[in-house]
Coordinates of C-alpha atoms and ligand atoms in Angstrom, one line a residue:
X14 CA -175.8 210.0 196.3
X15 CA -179.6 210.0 196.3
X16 CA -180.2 206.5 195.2
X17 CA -183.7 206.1 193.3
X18 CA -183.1 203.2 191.3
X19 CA -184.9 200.8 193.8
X20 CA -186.8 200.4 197.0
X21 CA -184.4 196.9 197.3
X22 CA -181.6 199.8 198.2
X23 CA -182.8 200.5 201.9
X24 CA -180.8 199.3 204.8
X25 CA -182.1 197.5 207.8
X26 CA -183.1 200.5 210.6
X27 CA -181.6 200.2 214.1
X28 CA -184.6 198.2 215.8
X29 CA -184.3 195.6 212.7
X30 CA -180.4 195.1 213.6
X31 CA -181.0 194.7 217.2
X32 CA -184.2 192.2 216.7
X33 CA -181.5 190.4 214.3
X34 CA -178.6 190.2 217.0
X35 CA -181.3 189.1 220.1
X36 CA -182.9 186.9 217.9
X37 CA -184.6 183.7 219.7
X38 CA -183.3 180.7 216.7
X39 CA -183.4 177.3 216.3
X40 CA -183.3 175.2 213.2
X41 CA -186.0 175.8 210.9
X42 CA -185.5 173.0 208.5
X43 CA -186.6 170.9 212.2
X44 CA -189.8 173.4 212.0
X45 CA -187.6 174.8 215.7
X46 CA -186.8 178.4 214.9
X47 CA -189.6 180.6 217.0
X48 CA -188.4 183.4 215.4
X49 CA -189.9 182.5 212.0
X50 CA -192.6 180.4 213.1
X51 CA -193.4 184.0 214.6
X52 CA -193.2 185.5 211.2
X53 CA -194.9 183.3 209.6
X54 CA -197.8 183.4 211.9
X55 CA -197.9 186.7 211.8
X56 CA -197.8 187.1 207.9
X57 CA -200.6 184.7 207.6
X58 CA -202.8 186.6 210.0
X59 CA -202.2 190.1 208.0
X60 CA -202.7 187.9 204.4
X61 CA -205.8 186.5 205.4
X62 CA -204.6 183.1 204.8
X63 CA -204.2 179.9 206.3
X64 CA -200.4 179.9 206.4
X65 CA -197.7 181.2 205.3
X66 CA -193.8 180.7 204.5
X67 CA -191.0 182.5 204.7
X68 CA -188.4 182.6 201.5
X69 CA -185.7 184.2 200.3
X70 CA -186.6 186.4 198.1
X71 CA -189.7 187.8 195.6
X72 CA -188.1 185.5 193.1
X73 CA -187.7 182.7 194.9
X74 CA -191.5 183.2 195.9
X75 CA -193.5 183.5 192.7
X76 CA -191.0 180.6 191.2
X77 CA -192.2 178.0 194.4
X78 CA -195.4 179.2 193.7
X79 CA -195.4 178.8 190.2
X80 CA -193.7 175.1 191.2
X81 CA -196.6 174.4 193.1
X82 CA -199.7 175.5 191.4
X83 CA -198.5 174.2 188.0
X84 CA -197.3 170.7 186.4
X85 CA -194.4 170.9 183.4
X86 CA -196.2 171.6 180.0
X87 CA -199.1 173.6 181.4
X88 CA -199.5 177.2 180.3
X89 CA -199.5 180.3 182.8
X90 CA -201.7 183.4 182.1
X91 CA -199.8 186.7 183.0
X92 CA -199.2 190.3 182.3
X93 CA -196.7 191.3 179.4
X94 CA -194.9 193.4 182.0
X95 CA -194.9 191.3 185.1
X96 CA -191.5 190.8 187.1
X97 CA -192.3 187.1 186.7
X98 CA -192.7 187.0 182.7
X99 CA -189.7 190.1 182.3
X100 CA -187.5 190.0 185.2
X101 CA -187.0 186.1 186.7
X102 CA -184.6 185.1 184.2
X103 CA -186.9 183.1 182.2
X104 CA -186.9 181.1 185.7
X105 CA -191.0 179.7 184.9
X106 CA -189.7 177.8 181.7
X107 CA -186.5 176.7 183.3
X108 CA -187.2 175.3 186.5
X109 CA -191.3 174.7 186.8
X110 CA -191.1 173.7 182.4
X111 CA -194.4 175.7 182.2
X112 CA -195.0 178.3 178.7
X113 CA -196.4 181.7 179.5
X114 CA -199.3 183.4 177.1
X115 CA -199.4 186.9 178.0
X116 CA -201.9 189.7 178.0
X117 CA -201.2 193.1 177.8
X118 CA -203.5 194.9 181.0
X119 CA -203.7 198.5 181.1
X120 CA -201.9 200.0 184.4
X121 CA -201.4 196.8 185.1
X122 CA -204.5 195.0 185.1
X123 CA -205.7 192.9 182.4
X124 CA -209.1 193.0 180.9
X125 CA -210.8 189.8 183.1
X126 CA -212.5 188.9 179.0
X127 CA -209.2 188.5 178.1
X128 CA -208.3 186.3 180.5
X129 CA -211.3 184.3 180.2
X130 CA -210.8 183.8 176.3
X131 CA -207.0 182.7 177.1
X132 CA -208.2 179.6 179.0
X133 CA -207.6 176.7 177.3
X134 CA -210.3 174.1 176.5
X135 CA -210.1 170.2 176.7
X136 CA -208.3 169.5 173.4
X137 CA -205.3 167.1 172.7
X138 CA -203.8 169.9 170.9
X139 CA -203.4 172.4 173.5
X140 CA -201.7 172.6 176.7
X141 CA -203.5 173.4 180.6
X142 CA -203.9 176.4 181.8
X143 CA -201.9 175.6 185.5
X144 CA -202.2 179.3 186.9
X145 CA -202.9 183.3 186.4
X146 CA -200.9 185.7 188.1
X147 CA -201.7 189.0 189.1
X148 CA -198.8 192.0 190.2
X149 CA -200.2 194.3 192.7
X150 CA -198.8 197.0 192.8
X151 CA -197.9 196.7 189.1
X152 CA -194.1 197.7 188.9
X153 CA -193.5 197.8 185.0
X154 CA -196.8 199.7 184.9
X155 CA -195.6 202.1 187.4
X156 CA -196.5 201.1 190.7
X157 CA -200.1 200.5 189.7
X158 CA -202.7 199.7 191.8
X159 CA -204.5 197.1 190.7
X160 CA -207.9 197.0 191.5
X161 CA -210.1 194.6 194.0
X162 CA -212.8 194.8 191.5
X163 CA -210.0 193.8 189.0
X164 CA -209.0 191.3 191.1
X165 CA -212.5 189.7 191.8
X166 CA -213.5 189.2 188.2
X167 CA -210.3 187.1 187.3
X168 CA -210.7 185.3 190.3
X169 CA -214.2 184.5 190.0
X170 CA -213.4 183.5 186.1
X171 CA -210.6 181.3 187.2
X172 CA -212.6 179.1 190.2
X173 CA -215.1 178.9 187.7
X174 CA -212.0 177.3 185.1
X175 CA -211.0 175.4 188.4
X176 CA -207.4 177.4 187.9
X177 CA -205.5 178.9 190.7
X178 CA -204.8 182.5 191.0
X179 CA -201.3 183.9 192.5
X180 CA -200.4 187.5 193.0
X181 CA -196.8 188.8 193.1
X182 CA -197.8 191.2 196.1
X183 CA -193.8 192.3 196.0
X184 CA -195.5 195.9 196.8
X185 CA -199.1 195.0 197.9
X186 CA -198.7 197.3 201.4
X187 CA -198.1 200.3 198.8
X188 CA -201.3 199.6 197.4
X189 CA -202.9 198.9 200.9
X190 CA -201.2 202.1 202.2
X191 CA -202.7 204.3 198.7
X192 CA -205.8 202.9 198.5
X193 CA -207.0 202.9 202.3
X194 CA -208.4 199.8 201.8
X195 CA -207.8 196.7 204.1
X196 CA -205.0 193.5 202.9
X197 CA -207.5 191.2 203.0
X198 CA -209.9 193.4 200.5
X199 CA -206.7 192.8 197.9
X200 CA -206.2 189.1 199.0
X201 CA -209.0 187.4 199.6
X202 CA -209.3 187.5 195.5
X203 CA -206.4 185.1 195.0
X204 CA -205.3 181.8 196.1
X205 CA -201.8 182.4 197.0
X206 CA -199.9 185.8 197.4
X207 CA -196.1 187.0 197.9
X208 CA -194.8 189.6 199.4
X209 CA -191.9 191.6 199.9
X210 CA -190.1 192.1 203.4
X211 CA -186.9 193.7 201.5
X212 CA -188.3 196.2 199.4
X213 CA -190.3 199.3 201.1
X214 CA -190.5 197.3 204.3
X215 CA -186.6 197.8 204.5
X216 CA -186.0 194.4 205.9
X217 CA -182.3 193.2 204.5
X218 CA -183.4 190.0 203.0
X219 CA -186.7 187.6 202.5
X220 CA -190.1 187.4 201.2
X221 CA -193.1 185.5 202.7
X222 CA -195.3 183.1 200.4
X223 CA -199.1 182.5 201.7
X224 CA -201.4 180.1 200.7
X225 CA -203.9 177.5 202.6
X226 CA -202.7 174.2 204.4
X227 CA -202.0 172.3 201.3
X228 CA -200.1 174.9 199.4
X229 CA -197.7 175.5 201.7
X230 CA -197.1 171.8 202.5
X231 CA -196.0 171.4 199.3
X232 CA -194.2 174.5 198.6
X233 CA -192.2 174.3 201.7
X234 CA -190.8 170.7 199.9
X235 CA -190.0 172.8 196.7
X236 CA -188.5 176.1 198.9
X237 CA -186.2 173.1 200.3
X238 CA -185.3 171.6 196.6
X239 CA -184.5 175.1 195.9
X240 CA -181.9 175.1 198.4
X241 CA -183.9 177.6 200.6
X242 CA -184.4 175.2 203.7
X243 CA -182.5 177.7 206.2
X244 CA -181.6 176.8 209.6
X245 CA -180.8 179.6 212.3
X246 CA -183.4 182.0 210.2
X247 CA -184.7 183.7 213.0
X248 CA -181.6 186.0 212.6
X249 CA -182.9 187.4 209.3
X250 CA -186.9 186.7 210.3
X251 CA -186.5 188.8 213.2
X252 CA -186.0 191.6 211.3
X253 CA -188.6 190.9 208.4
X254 CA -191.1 190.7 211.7
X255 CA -190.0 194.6 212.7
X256 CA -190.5 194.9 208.6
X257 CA -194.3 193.3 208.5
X258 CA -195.2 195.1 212.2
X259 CA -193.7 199.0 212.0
X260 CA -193.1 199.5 208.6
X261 CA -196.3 199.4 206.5
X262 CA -198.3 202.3 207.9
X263 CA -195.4 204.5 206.7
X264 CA -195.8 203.9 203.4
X265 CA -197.8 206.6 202.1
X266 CA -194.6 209.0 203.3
X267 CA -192.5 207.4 200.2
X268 CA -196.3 207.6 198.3
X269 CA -195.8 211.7 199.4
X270 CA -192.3 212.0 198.3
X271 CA -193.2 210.7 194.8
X272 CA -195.6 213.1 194.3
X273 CA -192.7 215.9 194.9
X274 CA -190.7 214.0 192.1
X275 CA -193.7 213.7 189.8
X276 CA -193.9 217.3 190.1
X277 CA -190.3 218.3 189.7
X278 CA -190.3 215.9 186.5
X279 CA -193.5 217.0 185.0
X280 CA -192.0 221.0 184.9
X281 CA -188.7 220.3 183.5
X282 CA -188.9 220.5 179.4
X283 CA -188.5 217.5 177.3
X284 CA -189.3 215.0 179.9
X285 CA -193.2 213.3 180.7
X286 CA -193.8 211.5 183.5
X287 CA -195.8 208.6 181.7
X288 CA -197.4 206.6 185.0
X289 CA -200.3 208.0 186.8
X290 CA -197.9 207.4 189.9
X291 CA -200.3 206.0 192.5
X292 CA -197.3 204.9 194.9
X293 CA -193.6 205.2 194.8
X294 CA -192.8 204.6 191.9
X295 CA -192.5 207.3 188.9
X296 CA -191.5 206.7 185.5
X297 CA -190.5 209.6 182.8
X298 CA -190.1 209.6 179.4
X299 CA -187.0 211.5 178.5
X300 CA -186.9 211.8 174.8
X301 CA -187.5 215.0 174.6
X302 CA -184.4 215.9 176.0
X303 CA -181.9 214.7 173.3
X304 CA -180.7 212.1 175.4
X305 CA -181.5 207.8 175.3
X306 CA -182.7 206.7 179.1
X307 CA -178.9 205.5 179.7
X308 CA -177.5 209.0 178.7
X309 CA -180.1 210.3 180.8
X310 CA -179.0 208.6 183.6
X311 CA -175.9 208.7 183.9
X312 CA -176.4 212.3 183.5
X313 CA -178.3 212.2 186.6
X314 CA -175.5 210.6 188.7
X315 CA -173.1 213.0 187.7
X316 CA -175.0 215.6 189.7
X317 CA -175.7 212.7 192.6
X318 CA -179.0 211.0 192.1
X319 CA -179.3 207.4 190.9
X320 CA -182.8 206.4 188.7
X321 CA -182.7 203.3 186.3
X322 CA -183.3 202.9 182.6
X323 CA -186.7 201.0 182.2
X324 CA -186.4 201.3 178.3
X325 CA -184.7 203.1 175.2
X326 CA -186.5 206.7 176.5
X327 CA -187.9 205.5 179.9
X328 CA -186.4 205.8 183.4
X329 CA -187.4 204.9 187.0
X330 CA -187.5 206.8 190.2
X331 CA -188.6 204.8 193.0
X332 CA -188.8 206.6 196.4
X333 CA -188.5 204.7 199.7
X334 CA -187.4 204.8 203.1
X335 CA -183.5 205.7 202.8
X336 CA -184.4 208.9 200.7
X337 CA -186.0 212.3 202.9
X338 CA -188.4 215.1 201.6
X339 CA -185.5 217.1 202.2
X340 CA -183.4 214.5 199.5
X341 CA -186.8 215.1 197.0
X342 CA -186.2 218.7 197.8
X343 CA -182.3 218.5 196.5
X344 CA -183.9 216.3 193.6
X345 CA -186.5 219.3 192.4
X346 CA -183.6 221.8 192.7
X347 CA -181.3 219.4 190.9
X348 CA -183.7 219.1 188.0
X349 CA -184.8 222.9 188.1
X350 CA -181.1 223.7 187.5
X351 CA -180.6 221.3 184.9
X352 CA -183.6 222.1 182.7
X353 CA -185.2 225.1 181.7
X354 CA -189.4 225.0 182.9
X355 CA -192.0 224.1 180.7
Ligands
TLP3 N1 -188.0 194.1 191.5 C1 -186.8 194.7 191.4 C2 -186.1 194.3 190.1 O1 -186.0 192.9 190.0 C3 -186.7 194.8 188.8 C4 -187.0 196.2 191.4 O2 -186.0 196.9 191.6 O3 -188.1 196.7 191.3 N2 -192.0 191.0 192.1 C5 -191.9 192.4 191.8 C6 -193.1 193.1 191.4 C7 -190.7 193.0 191.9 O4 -190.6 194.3 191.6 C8 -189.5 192.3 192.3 C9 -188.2 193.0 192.4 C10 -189.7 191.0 192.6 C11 -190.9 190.3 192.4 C12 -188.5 190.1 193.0 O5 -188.0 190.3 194.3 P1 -186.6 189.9 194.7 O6 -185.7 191.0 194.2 O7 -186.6 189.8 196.2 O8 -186.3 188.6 194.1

């Protein structure tokens, strides 16, 4: 099988394993593991920020952030399609009590006017506005790059409002790696960012939250009401630090094999690719074919490749680590024989 549906599906690589097994650990919840104190340290340094703390996962990351930033009742200001509003279970309203107003950006990035009208004033009536999040890259839009600029201006709008800003960086080294531009140029426009360890990285498990002095004071107390106050962590750190150290710079391969895919999709007749695809992520549009998304795929994994259905006509490909170009090259011929060219 040539597994596209995520890049969560990638398995640790050797040197990960064997930084797992020789792992220096202590207990973390008594601030003694070296192991993570090393990955934190290290994560802060690469996120421009004061410090940072290691989680669980993405999810568990935006929600303690969410926790932290915001008080029960306030609203939150976030994209229609972000993972946070679409894919944490509803977790905002459930466990921080907050109500989300959404905007609807274009590739991702909402239009900083927008924003700025969605503020709440002082008024009995209406709730606070506790927080705007940002998604870089933008996975609903496609692995969109959201832009510094784009960044800035609803930064600059909220420490004007006096509201914090928090980016779900799940996949901010693919925009770092496409762009060419520096992490700090992405995060110095936000208060508190998280990023992924577990998804292109190809680290097994965790996600590292990163924020100034304060912050993470107090969202280390919610990471422990959450139950995610580990002990001998070092064992999974230890690989998240191979992750952050030897993994980013070879992003732009999995940036390379989407392309490939973007190509193959874009000649076969009936299906679109819809995102300007500029990382690993490509999404088609396969009405044309006849077939729903779910047909579609499971179509697809009769003749060995796995995508997922990211609507009623819309599937995913994301590339990553654990796929080749010689797997994109099986994946062109696959599609070739199973469509007649545009
Ligand atoms: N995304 C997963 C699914 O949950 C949809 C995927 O396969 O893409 N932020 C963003 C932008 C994400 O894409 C994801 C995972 C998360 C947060 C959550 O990370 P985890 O899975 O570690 O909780």
């Amino acid at each position: 099988m040539i597994d596209l549906r995520s890049d969560t599906v990638t398995k640790p690589i050797e040197a990960m394993r064997k930084a797992a097994y020789e792992a220096e650990v202590g207990d973390d919840v008594y601030g003694e593991d070296p192991t993570v104190q090393k990955l934190e340290e290290e994560a802060a340094g690469i996120l421009g920020k004061e410090e940072a703390l290691f989680v669980t996962s993405g999810t568990q990351g935006n929600q303690i952030a969410v926790l932290t930033h915001t008080r029960p009742g306030n609203e939150i200001l976030l994209e229609t399609n972000s993972h946070i509003f679409y894919y944490e279970s509803g977790a905002v309203a459930a466990l921080a009590g907050v109500q989300t107003r959404t905007i609807t950006g274009e590739n991702g990035e909402m239009a900083p006017v927008e924003v700025e009208a969605a503020i709440r004033t002082e008024d009995q009536h209406f709730p606070e506005t506790g927080l705007i999040c940002l998604e870089n890259t933008h996975n609903r839009a496609g692995g969109a790059i959201v832009s510094p600029q784009n960044m800035h201006s609803i930064h600059t709008i909220a420490k004007k409002h006096s509201i914090p800003v928090h980016v779900d960086g799940a996949r901010l080294f693919n925009a770092v790696a496409a762009s060419g531009l520096s992490v700090k140029e992405f995060t110095v426009h936000c208060d508190t960012v998280q990023i992924c360890l577990s998804k292109g990285l190809g680290a097994p498990v965790g996600s590292i939250i990163a924020g100034d002095h304060s912050f993470i004071k107090r969202a280390r107390k919610w990471r422990k009401r959450l139950g995610g106050g580990l002990r001998q962590a070092g064992v999974i750190a230890a690989p998240g630090l191979v992750a952050l150290t030897q993994m980013r710079d070879r992003l732009s391969e999995d940036h390379d094999k989407a392309e490939i895919l973007k190509e193959a999709l874009q000649s076969c007749k009936g299906i679109e690719v819809i995102n300007g695809v500029d990382t690993n992520i490509v999404v088609a549009d396969v009405s044309g074919t006849g077939m729903t998304s779910d047909q579609f795929v499971d179509s697809l994994k009769e003749k060995g490749i796995l995508a997922v259905s990211f609507g009623p006509s819309l599937v995913r490909f994301t590339t990553h680590y654990d796929v080749s170009m010689n797997d994109m090259k099986k994946v062109s011929n696959i599609l070739g024989g199973s469509f007649s060219s545009k």
